[in-house]
Short mmCIF file of C-alpha atoms and ligand atoms in Angstrom, two decimals:
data_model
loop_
_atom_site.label_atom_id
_atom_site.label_comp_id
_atom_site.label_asym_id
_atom_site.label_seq_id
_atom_site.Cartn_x
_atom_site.Cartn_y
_atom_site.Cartn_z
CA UNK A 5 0.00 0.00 0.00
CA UNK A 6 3.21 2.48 1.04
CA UNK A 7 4.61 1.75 -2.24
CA UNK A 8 1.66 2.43 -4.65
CA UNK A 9 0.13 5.20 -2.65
CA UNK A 10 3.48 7.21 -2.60
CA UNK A 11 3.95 6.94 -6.69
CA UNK A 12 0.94 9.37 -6.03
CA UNK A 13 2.92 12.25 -4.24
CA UNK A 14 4.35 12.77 -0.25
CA UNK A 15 2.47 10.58 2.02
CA UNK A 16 1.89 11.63 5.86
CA UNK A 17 3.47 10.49 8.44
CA UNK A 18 0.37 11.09 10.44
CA UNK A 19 2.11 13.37 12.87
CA UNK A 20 -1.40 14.81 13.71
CA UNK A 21 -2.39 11.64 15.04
CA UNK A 22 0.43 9.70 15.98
CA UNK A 23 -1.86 6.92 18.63
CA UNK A 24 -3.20 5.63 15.61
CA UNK A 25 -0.65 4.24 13.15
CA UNK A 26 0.76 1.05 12.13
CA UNK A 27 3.14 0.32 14.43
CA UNK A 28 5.61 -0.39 12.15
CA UNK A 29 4.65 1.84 9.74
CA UNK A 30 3.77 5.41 10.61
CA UNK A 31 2.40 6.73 7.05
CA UNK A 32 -0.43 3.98 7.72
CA UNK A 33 -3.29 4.38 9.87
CA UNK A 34 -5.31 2.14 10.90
CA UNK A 35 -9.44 2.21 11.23
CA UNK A 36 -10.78 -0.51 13.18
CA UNK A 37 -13.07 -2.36 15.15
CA UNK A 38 -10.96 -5.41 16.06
CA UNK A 39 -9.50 -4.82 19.54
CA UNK A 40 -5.81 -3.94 19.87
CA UNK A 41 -3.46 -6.09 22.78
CA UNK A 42 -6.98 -7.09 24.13
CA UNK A 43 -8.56 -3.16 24.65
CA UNK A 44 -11.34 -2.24 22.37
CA UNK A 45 -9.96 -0.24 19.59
CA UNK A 46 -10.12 3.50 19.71
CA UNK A 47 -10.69 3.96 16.08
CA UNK A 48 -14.03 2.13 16.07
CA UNK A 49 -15.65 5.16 15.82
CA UNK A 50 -13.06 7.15 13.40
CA UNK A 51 -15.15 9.14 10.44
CA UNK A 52 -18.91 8.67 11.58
CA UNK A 53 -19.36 12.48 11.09
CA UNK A 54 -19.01 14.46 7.56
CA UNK A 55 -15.62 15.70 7.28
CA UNK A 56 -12.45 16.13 5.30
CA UNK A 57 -9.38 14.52 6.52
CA UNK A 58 -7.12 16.74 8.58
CA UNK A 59 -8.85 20.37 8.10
CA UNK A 60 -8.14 20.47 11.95
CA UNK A 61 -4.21 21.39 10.90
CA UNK A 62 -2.54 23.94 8.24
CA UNK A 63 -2.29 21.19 6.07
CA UNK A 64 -5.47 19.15 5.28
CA UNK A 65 -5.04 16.11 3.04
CA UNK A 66 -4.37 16.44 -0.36
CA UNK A 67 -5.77 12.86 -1.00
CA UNK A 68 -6.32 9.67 1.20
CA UNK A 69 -6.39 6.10 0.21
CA UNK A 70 -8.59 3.34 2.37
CA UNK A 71 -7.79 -0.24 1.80
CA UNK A 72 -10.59 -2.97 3.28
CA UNK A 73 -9.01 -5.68 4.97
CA UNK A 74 -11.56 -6.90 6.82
CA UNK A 75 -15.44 -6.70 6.44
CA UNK A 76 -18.78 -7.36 8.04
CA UNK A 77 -20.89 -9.43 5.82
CA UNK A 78 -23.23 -6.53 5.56
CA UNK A 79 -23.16 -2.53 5.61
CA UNK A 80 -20.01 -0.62 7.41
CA UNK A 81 -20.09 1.65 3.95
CA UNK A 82 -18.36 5.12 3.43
CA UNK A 83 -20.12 8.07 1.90
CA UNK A 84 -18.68 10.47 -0.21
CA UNK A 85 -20.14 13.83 -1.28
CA UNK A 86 -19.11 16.33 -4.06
CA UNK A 87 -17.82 19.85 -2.62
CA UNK A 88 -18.15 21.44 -5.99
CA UNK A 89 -21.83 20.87 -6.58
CA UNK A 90 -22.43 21.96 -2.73
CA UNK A 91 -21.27 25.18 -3.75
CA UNK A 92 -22.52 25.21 -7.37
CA UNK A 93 -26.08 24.76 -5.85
CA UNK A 94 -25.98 27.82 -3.93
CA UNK A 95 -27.70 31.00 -4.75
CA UNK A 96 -25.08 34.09 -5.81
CA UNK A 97 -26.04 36.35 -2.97
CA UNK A 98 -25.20 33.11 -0.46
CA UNK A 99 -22.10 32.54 -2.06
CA UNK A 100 -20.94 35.84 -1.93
CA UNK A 101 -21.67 36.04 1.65
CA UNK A 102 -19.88 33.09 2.23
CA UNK A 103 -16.78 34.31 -0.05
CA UNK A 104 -15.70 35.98 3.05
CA UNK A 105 -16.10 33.70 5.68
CA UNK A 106 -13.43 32.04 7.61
CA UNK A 107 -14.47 28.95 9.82
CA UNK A 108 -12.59 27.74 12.78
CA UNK A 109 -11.76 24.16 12.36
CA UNK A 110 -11.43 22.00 16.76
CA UNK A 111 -10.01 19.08 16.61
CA UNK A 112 -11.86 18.39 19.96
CA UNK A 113 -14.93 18.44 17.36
CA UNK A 114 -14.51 14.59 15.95
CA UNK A 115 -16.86 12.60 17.05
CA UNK A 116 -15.90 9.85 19.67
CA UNK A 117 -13.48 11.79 21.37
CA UNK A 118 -15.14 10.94 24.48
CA UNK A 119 -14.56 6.95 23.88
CA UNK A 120 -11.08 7.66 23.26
CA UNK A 121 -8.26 6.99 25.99
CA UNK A 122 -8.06 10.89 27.48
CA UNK A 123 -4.61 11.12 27.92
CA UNK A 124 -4.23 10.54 23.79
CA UNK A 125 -7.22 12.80 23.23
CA UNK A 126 -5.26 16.20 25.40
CA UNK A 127 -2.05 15.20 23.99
CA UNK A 128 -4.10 15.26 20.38
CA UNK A 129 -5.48 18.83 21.26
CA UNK A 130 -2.05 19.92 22.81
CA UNK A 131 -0.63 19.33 18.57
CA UNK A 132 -3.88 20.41 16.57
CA UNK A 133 -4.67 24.11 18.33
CA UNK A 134 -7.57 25.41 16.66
CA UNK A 135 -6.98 26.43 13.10
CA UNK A 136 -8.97 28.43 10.36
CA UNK A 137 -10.01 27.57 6.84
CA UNK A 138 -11.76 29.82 3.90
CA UNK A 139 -15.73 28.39 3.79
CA UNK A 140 -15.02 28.32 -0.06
CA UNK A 141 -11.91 27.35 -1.65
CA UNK A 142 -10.72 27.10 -4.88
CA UNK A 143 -8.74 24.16 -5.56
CA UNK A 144 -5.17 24.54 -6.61
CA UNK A 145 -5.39 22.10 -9.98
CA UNK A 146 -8.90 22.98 -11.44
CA UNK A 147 -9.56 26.48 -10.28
CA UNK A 148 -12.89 25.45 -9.62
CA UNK A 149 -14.54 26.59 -6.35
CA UNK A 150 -15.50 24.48 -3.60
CA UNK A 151 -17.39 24.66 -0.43
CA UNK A 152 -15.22 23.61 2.54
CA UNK A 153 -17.14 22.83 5.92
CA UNK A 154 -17.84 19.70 7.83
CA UNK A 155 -18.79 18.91 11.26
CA UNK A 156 -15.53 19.61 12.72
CA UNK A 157 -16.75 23.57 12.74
CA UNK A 158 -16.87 25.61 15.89
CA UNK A 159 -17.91 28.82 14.52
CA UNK A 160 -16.78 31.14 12.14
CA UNK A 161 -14.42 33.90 12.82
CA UNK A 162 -15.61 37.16 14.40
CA UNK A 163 -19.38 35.41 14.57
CA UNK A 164 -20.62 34.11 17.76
CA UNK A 165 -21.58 30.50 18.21
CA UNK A 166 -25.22 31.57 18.20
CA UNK A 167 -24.67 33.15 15.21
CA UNK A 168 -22.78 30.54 13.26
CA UNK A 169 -24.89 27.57 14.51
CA UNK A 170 -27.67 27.92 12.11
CA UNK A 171 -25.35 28.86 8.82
CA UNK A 172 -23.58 26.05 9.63
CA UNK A 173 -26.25 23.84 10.13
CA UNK A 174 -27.72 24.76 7.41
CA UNK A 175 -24.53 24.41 5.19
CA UNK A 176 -23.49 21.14 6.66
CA UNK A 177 -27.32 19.58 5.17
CA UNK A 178 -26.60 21.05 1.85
CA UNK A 179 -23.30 19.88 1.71
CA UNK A 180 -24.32 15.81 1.89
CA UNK A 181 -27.54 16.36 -0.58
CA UNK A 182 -28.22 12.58 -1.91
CA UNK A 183 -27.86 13.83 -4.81
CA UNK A 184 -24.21 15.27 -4.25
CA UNK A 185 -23.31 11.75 -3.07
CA UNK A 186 -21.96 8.34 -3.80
CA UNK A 187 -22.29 5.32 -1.55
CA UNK A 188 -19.55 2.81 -1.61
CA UNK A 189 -20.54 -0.71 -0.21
CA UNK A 190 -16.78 -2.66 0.17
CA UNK A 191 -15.76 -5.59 -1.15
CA UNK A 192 -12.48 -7.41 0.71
CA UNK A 193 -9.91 -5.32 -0.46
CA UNK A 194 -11.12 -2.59 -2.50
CA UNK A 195 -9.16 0.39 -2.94
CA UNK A 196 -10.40 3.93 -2.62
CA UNK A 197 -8.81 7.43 -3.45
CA UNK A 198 -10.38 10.75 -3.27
CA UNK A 199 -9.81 14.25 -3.45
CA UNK A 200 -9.91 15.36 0.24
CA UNK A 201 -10.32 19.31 -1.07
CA UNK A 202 -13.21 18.44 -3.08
CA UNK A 203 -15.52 16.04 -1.42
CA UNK A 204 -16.39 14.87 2.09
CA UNK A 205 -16.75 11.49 3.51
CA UNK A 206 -18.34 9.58 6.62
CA UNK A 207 -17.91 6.02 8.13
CA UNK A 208 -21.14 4.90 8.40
CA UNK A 209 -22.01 2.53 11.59
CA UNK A 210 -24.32 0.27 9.78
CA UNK A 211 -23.20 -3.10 10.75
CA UNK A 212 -23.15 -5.70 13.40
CA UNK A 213 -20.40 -4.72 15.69
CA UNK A 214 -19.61 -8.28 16.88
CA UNK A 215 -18.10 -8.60 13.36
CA UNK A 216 -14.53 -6.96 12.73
CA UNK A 217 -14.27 -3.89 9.78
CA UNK A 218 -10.84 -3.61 9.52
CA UNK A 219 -9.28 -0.81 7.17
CA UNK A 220 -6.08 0.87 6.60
CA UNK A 221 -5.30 4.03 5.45
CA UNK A 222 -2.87 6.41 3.32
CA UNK A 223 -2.75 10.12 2.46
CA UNK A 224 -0.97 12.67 0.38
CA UNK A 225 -0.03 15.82 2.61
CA UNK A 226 -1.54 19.01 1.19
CA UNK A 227 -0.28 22.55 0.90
CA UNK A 228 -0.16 24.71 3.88
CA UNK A 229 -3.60 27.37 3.93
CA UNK A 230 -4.91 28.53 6.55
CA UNK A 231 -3.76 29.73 9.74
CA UNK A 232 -3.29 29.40 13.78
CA UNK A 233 -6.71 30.28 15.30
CA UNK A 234 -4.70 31.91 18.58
CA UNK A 235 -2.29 33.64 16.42
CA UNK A 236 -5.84 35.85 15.25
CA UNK A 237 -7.17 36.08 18.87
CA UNK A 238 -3.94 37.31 19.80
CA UNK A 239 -3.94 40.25 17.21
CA UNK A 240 -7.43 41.28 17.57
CA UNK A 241 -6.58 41.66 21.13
CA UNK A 242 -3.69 43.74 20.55
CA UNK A 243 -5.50 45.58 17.62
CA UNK A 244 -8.32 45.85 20.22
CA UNK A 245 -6.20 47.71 22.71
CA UNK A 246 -4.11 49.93 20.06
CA UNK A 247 -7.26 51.42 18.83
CA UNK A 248 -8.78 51.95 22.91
CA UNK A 249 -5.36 53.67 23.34
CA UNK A 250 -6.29 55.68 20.74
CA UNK A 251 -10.04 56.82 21.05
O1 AKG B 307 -13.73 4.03 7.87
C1 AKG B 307 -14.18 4.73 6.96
O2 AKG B 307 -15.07 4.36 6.19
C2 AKG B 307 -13.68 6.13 6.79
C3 AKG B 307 -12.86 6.56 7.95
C4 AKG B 307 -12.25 7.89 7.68
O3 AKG B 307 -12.85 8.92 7.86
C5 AKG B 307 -10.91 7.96 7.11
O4 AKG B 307 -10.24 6.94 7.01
O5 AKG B 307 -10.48 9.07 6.79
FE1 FE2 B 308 -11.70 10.59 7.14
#
């Protein structure tokens, strides 16, 4: 898998998540079920809400690559939806709104956290501070733009919560429209690749859990975009106080 996924470009050493790698190989990671030295594994839950791989760092995925190894004889699918049409969709005046809007990507937003061993989980947080992301990007090779959310959202910048709860809500729906999606159903060792700054994906929990899903997985680091949420705080604060000075 190292060898044909890296003819493809750089492949992460998964610094971001470093509990959850192939011991003996760190650009793999693996998404499980099947306990681990006799403890339940902590990826059982990995994916089960929309996102895009790594948008919690300065350099989300480029592309990742999931490998079945092991399936349940039914369900324990992945989802994939189309960024471009999510944002094709939209009317003008909502898409020039949301030209300007910066969101601010928690990695303390994946879902399962709370199953998770909490030592990992603070050290996780302690290497992914908050970081934040255009809502619309337009990706590097096709110049086409893109709608870039997910449920790993806290709010976007200079909005309250309040405020950005029902935009994102609402955007988050849109985004996964059946008809912006494709199901895939795996067969024992099926290969999938996808843009990561294009589409979306989910794990979705639909299978017997006394049967093992076992799946490994590649990516391609992306460029660096974005930037350190604290590094923002930090100057509107200072700006903040300049311009009190001031008045
Ligand atoms: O297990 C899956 O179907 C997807 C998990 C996931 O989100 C990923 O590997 O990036
Ligand atoms: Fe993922």
């Amino acid at each position: 898998m190292i060898e044909f996924t890296s003819s493809f470009g750089s492949l992460d050493p998964n610094d971001a998540a470093p509990y959850y790698r192939d011991p003996t190989h760190k650009e793999i990671l693996i998404v499980t079920n099947k306990p681990l030295d006799g403890k339940p594994s902590e990826t059982a839950t990995a994916g089960t809400s929309w996102h895009s791989d790594r948008t919690y760092t300065l350099r989300p995925t480029k592309a990742s690559f999931l490998l079945c190894k092991e399936k349940p004889s039914v369900g324990g699918d992945t989802i994939f939806s189309n960024m471009y049409k999510a944002y094709e969709t939209l009317s003008r005046p909502f898409q020039e709104f949301l030209d300007k809007l910066e969101a601010i990507h928690d990695v303390s937003l994946i879902k399962g956290l709370d199953k998770r061993d909490p030592e990992k989980v603070a050290a996780m947080k302690k290497l992914n501070p908050p970081v934040i992301h255009k809502v619309i990007q337009t990706h590097p090779e096709t110049g086409r733009k893109c709608l870039f959310v997910g449920q790993r959202i806290r709010s976007f910048v200079g909005m309250t919560e309040a405020e950005s709860a029902p935009i994102l809500s609402f955007l988050n729906q849109h985004a996964v429209s059946l008809e912006f999606t494709y199901r895939h159903n795996w067969s024992l060792n099926d290969l999938m690749m996808w843009d990561n700054r294009c589409t979306m994906h989910i794990a979705v929990p639909n299978y017997d859990k006394s049967q093992i899903r076992y799946m490994l997985r590649t990516a391609l680091l992306g460029e660096e975009i974005g930037r350190r949420f604290e590094e923002t705080a930090k100057a509107e604060v200072s700006m903040e106080k300049e311009l009190a000075a001031v008045s």
